[in-house]
Short mmCIF file of N, CA and C in Angstrom, two decimals:
data_model
loop_
_atom_site.label_atom_id
_atom_site.label_comp_id
_atom_site.label_asym_id
_atom_site.label_seq_id
_atom_site.Cartn_x
_atom_site.Cartn_y
_atom_site.Cartn_z
N MET P 831 11.71 -46.75 -37.05
CA MET P 831 11.85 -46.23 -35.71
C MET P 831 11.00 -47.03 -34.72
N LYS P 832 9.81 -47.42 -35.16
CA LYS P 832 8.94 -48.18 -34.27
C LYS P 832 9.48 -49.59 -34.04
N ILE P 833 10.11 -50.16 -35.05
CA ILE P 833 10.71 -51.49 -34.89
C ILE P 833 11.84 -51.41 -33.87
N LEU P 834 12.65 -50.37 -33.95
CA LEU P 834 13.75 -50.19 -33.01
C LEU P 834 13.21 -50.00 -31.59
N SER P 835 12.14 -49.26 -31.45
CA SER P 835 11.52 -49.06 -30.15
C SER P 835 10.99 -50.38 -29.59
N LEU P 836 10.38 -51.17 -30.44
CA LEU P 836 9.86 -52.47 -30.02
C LEU P 836 11.00 -53.39 -29.56
N LEU P 837 12.07 -53.45 -30.32
CA LEU P 837 13.21 -54.30 -29.96
C LEU P 837 13.87 -53.83 -28.67
N CYS P 838 14.06 -52.52 -28.53
CA CYS P 838 14.67 -52.00 -27.30
C CYS P 838 13.76 -52.25 -26.10
N GLY P 839 12.47 -52.14 -26.28
CA GLY P 839 11.53 -52.42 -25.20
C GLY P 839 11.58 -53.87 -24.76
N ILE P 840 11.67 -54.78 -25.71
CA ILE P 840 11.76 -56.20 -25.38
C ILE P 840 13.07 -56.51 -24.67
N LEU P 841 14.17 -55.94 -25.16
CA LEU P 841 15.46 -56.15 -24.50
C LEU P 841 15.48 -55.57 -23.09
N LEU P 842 14.86 -54.40 -22.91
CA LEU P 842 14.79 -53.80 -21.59
C LEU P 842 13.91 -54.62 -20.66
N LEU P 843 12.86 -55.20 -21.17
CA LEU P 843 12.00 -56.06 -20.37
C LEU P 843 12.77 -57.28 -19.86
N ILE P 844 13.50 -57.93 -20.74
CA ILE P 844 14.31 -59.08 -20.34
C ILE P 844 15.40 -58.65 -19.36
N GLY P 845 16.05 -57.53 -19.65
CA GLY P 845 17.10 -57.01 -18.78
C GLY P 845 16.59 -56.63 -17.41
N THR P 846 15.36 -56.14 -17.32
CA THR P 846 14.79 -55.76 -16.03
C THR P 846 14.64 -56.98 -15.13
N PHE P 847 14.13 -58.07 -15.68
CA PHE P 847 13.97 -59.28 -14.88
C PHE P 847 15.32 -59.86 -14.47
N VAL P 848 16.30 -59.85 -15.37
CA VAL P 848 17.63 -60.35 -15.04
C VAL P 848 18.28 -59.46 -13.98
N TRP P 849 18.16 -58.15 -14.15
CA TRP P 849 18.75 -57.21 -13.21
C TRP P 849 18.17 -57.39 -11.81
N PHE P 850 16.85 -57.43 -11.70
CA PHE P 850 16.23 -57.47 -10.38
C PHE P 850 16.36 -58.84 -9.72
N SER P 851 16.33 -59.91 -10.50
CA SER P 851 16.37 -61.23 -9.87
C SER P 851 17.79 -61.75 -9.66
N TYR P 852 18.79 -61.20 -10.35
CA TYR P 852 20.15 -61.71 -10.23
C TYR P 852 21.14 -60.68 -9.69
N PHE P 853 21.22 -59.51 -10.33
CA PHE P 853 22.27 -58.57 -9.98
C PHE P 853 22.00 -57.78 -8.70
N VAL P 854 20.77 -57.44 -8.42
CA VAL P 854 20.47 -56.71 -7.18
C VAL P 854 20.79 -57.56 -5.95
N PRO P 855 20.34 -58.82 -5.87
CA PRO P 855 20.75 -59.64 -4.72
C PRO P 855 22.24 -59.96 -4.71
N LEU P 856 22.88 -60.07 -5.88
CA LEU P 856 24.31 -60.32 -5.94
C LEU P 856 25.08 -59.15 -5.34
N GLY P 857 24.67 -57.94 -5.64
CA GLY P 857 25.32 -56.76 -5.06
C GLY P 857 25.15 -56.70 -3.56
N CYS P 858 24.02 -57.13 -3.08
CA CYS P 858 23.80 -57.18 -1.64
C CYS P 858 24.68 -58.24 -1.01
N GLY P 859 24.83 -59.37 -1.67
CA GLY P 859 25.67 -60.44 -1.14
C GLY P 859 27.15 -60.09 -1.12
N MET P 860 27.56 -59.13 -1.94
CA MET P 860 28.96 -58.72 -1.97
C MET P 860 29.29 -57.72 -0.86
N ASN P 861 28.30 -57.32 -0.12
CA ASN P 861 28.50 -56.40 0.99
C ASN P 861 29.35 -57.10 2.06
N PRO P 862 30.48 -56.52 2.46
CA PRO P 862 31.36 -57.21 3.43
C PRO P 862 30.74 -57.34 4.83
N THR P 863 29.78 -56.54 5.16
CA THR P 863 29.17 -56.64 6.48
C THR P 863 28.06 -57.68 6.50
N GLY P 864 27.75 -58.24 5.37
CA GLY P 864 26.68 -59.24 5.29
C GLY P 864 25.35 -58.58 5.00
N CYS P 865 24.55 -59.23 4.22
CA CYS P 865 23.26 -58.67 3.84
C CYS P 865 22.22 -59.78 3.93
N HIS P 866 21.22 -59.57 4.72
CA HIS P 866 20.16 -60.56 4.88
C HIS P 866 18.83 -59.94 4.54
N GLU P 867 18.83 -59.14 3.50
CA GLU P 867 17.63 -58.40 3.11
C GLU P 867 16.87 -59.16 2.03
N GLU P 868 15.57 -59.16 2.12
CA GLU P 868 14.71 -59.72 1.09
C GLU P 868 14.35 -58.61 0.12
N PHE P 869 14.37 -58.90 -1.16
CA PHE P 869 14.06 -57.91 -2.17
C PHE P 869 12.68 -58.19 -2.75
N SER P 870 11.75 -57.34 -2.44
CA SER P 870 10.38 -57.48 -2.91
C SER P 870 10.10 -56.42 -3.97
N VAL P 871 9.25 -56.75 -4.91
CA VAL P 871 8.88 -55.75 -5.93
C VAL P 871 7.99 -54.67 -5.33
N TRP P 872 7.47 -54.89 -4.13
CA TRP P 872 6.59 -53.91 -3.49
C TRP P 872 7.35 -52.99 -2.54
N SER P 873 8.67 -53.06 -2.50
CA SER P 873 9.46 -52.21 -1.63
C SER P 873 9.99 -51.00 -2.41
N GLN P 874 10.73 -50.15 -1.72
CA GLN P 874 11.31 -48.98 -2.36
C GLN P 874 12.36 -49.41 -3.40
N ILE P 875 13.13 -50.43 -3.08
CA ILE P 875 14.11 -50.93 -4.05
C ILE P 875 13.41 -51.51 -5.27
N GLY P 876 12.27 -52.18 -5.05
CA GLY P 876 11.50 -52.71 -6.17
C GLY P 876 10.97 -51.60 -7.06
N LEU P 877 10.60 -50.49 -6.46
CA LEU P 877 10.11 -49.36 -7.24
C LEU P 877 11.20 -48.81 -8.15
N ILE P 878 12.39 -48.70 -7.62
CA ILE P 878 13.50 -48.11 -8.37
C ILE P 878 14.07 -49.09 -9.39
N HIS P 879 14.29 -50.32 -8.96
CA HIS P 879 15.01 -51.28 -9.79
C HIS P 879 14.12 -52.21 -10.60
N PHE P 880 12.80 -52.21 -10.36
CA PHE P 880 11.93 -53.10 -11.11
C PHE P 880 10.83 -52.35 -11.84
N TRP P 881 10.03 -51.58 -11.12
CA TRP P 881 8.85 -50.97 -11.73
C TRP P 881 9.19 -49.84 -12.70
N ALA P 882 10.21 -49.04 -12.40
CA ALA P 882 10.56 -47.94 -13.31
C ALA P 882 11.03 -48.46 -14.68
N PRO P 883 12.01 -49.40 -14.73
CA PRO P 883 12.39 -49.91 -16.05
C PRO P 883 11.29 -50.73 -16.71
N LEU P 884 10.46 -51.39 -15.91
CA LEU P 884 9.34 -52.15 -16.49
C LEU P 884 8.34 -51.21 -17.16
N ALA P 885 8.09 -50.05 -16.56
CA ALA P 885 7.18 -49.08 -17.15
C ALA P 885 7.75 -48.51 -18.45
N VAL P 886 9.05 -48.24 -18.46
CA VAL P 886 9.68 -47.71 -19.67
C VAL P 886 9.65 -48.76 -20.79
N SER P 887 9.93 -50.01 -20.44
CA SER P 887 9.90 -51.06 -21.47
C SER P 887 8.48 -51.29 -21.98
N ALA P 888 7.48 -51.23 -21.11
CA ALA P 888 6.10 -51.39 -21.54
C ALA P 888 5.70 -50.25 -22.48
N ALA P 889 6.11 -49.03 -22.15
CA ALA P 889 5.80 -47.90 -23.03
C ALA P 889 6.46 -48.05 -24.39
N ALA P 890 7.72 -48.52 -24.41
CA ALA P 890 8.41 -48.71 -25.69
C ALA P 890 7.77 -49.82 -26.50
N ILE P 891 7.33 -50.89 -25.84
CA ILE P 891 6.68 -51.99 -26.55
C ILE P 891 5.33 -51.55 -27.10
N ILE P 892 4.58 -50.81 -26.32
CA ILE P 892 3.28 -50.31 -26.79
C ILE P 892 3.46 -49.35 -27.95
N TYR P 893 4.44 -48.45 -27.83
CA TYR P 893 4.69 -47.51 -28.92
C TYR P 893 5.15 -48.24 -30.19
N GLY P 894 6.03 -49.22 -30.03
CA GLY P 894 6.53 -49.94 -31.18
C GLY P 894 5.51 -50.88 -31.80
N GLY P 895 4.56 -51.34 -31.01
CA GLY P 895 3.57 -52.27 -31.52
C GLY P 895 2.36 -51.62 -32.16
N ARG P 896 2.17 -50.33 -31.93
CA ARG P 896 1.03 -49.62 -32.53
C ARG P 896 1.22 -49.42 -34.02
N ARG P 897 0.17 -49.56 -34.74
CA ARG P 897 0.22 -49.30 -36.18
C ARG P 897 -0.25 -47.88 -36.44
N SER P 898 0.41 -47.25 -37.39
CA SER P 898 0.01 -45.86 -37.69
C SER P 898 -0.67 -45.76 -39.03
#
């Protein structure tokens, strides 16, 4: 179970960076009215789309890496 948690945490960590650096700006660019917004990790969007999944992945990695 801990190995699975560790693997899921690592995959979520990689997915978080891909999601926030590629898909979030891509979705903004698909807006037909045009989007000229900068996406910072210190904004409200960064809190929702970057820090929340990063915290979950860190918790899963810590849980999976601990020895019992």
